[in-house]
Amino acid sequence: MSETRPGRREEIDAILDRKPGTSETRDEADRYTVVGAASRATFADWLTPIEEHFVCHRNPIPEGDAESWTIDLAWSGDGDAVELPLSEIVDDLPTVAVAHTMECAGNGRGQHDPETGSVQWGCEAVGTAVWSGTPVRSVLRAGGLDVGDAASDPTTHEGDRWLTAIGDDSTEEETFARSIPLSKALDDCILAHGMNGEALPAEHGYPVRLVVPGWYGVNSVKWLSELRVTDGMVTEGSLDRPGTHARWQQDDYRIHPEGTTPEHTDTVPTADTWDQLESPAVEHPYTFDETVMSLIGRPTGEEPVTPREGSVTVRGVAWAGDDAVRGVEVSDDEGETWHDAELFGPNYAGAWRLFEYAWEPDSGTHTLASRATDEHGRSQPATIGTPADGLDAVESGEFPWNEGGYAANAYLPNAIEIEVTDDA
Ligand SMILES: Nc1nc2c(c(=O)[nH]1)N[C@H]1C(S)=C(S)[C@@H](COP(=O)(O)O)O[C@H]1N2
Ligand SMILES: [Mo]
């Protein structure tokens, strides 16, 4: 377990130095080290350069190097724990690449009114990188797990086992542990050691992190030091370690109304976050796959635009976690009327799509918004509700205000004011 080092300010400054395309967003209590994309223009391109990719973690970055790093692997029921050197994982097992749109579950938290606690993100905590690394399936098989019979239905996760990942930023007081269904882990998750063709930067999890394509960032455990295969997800006391184990899985990162305390459970009937919101069988959803969302990247709203031959190109990105994006619409009148945009560019599961719309505005000031719909016909709601609404699902165009400020995907709070000037 790593030592807690002082100097959070220094850590943030160093990250900002290395990442000129980001800016900091601190939370009141100054507990999280975070930076987010500094400009809307980040959302006009498919690949997010490392310099613009947001960073979010709680404890100081642990030290370690790829040569001596090991991953401790254990499962209940069949076999002893093994220690796999990272160097052997990298040298002996296949390397693949996955495109993943990493979105912090707290992206859009700052749009909740009244304010919730913690980091008040606008929309800057999302980015798409190409992560290279070793399939989790290969790692578990190399460790001796019989993966042949481990997979169940990767959409419902019926009868699934779970994979718990632990970060080396864990302390005596608190373990950073997250669990995902084993079928998801075996399907498309990797232990990443590269990002956009570079060695994994320290702040993104060097020397190795889990990447869970299409799922909220918190599931992609950085500085990965342990993997556990178990019948249920992590609960308090389920790991042989000191301190709290289950805070990040069972208490935080769950969607619940004001004043409620989520119950710790072993499993959920569906991992799809939106389905959990709608399911009467799930009390307080876990933030697993990302809900449907879109952002306009250009124009940025930072300066007036002048149409060329009558039109302005509106470009942005749209994503829907494990689900495909069916379409995106654009509105310039606060959502009164909508116009179909065109999807184009790369189309990888778990990563966003680019969209484009030829806008023909009159001069003056307009409110430009985008609204995405996923393959199941679920569209972004207009706004985030209030605690008094007491919503626990998306209803009448309102996303449920929730105490942790998670999974917000309303389109109006992300709309941009654009000033359009005449050609003259
Ligand atoms: N070990 C560890 N992994 C972690 C975290 C952390 O605090 N510790 N933060 C998580 C959260 S909340 C997010 S949003 C993503 C952010 O990944 P990034 O910093 O590479 O963008 O990392 C996740 N992985
Ligand atoms: Mo996050």
Tab-separated table of C-alpha atoms and ligand atoms in Angstrom, residues 54 56 104-106 217-218 253, ligand 2:
chain	number	residue	atom	x	y	z
A	54	PHE	CA	-9.587	15.212	-17.887
A	56	CYS	CA	-9.951	12.635	-11.602
A	104	CYS	CA	-16.723	10.927	-14.815
A	105	ALA	CA	-20.006	9.883	-13.187
A	106	GLY	CA	-19.985	13.396	-11.687
A	217	GLY	CA	-14.740	6.568	-15.244
A	218	VAL	CA	-14.855	5.357	-11.638
A	253	TYR	CA	-21.337	6.606	-6.956
B	2	MO	MO	-15.176	10.189	-11.588
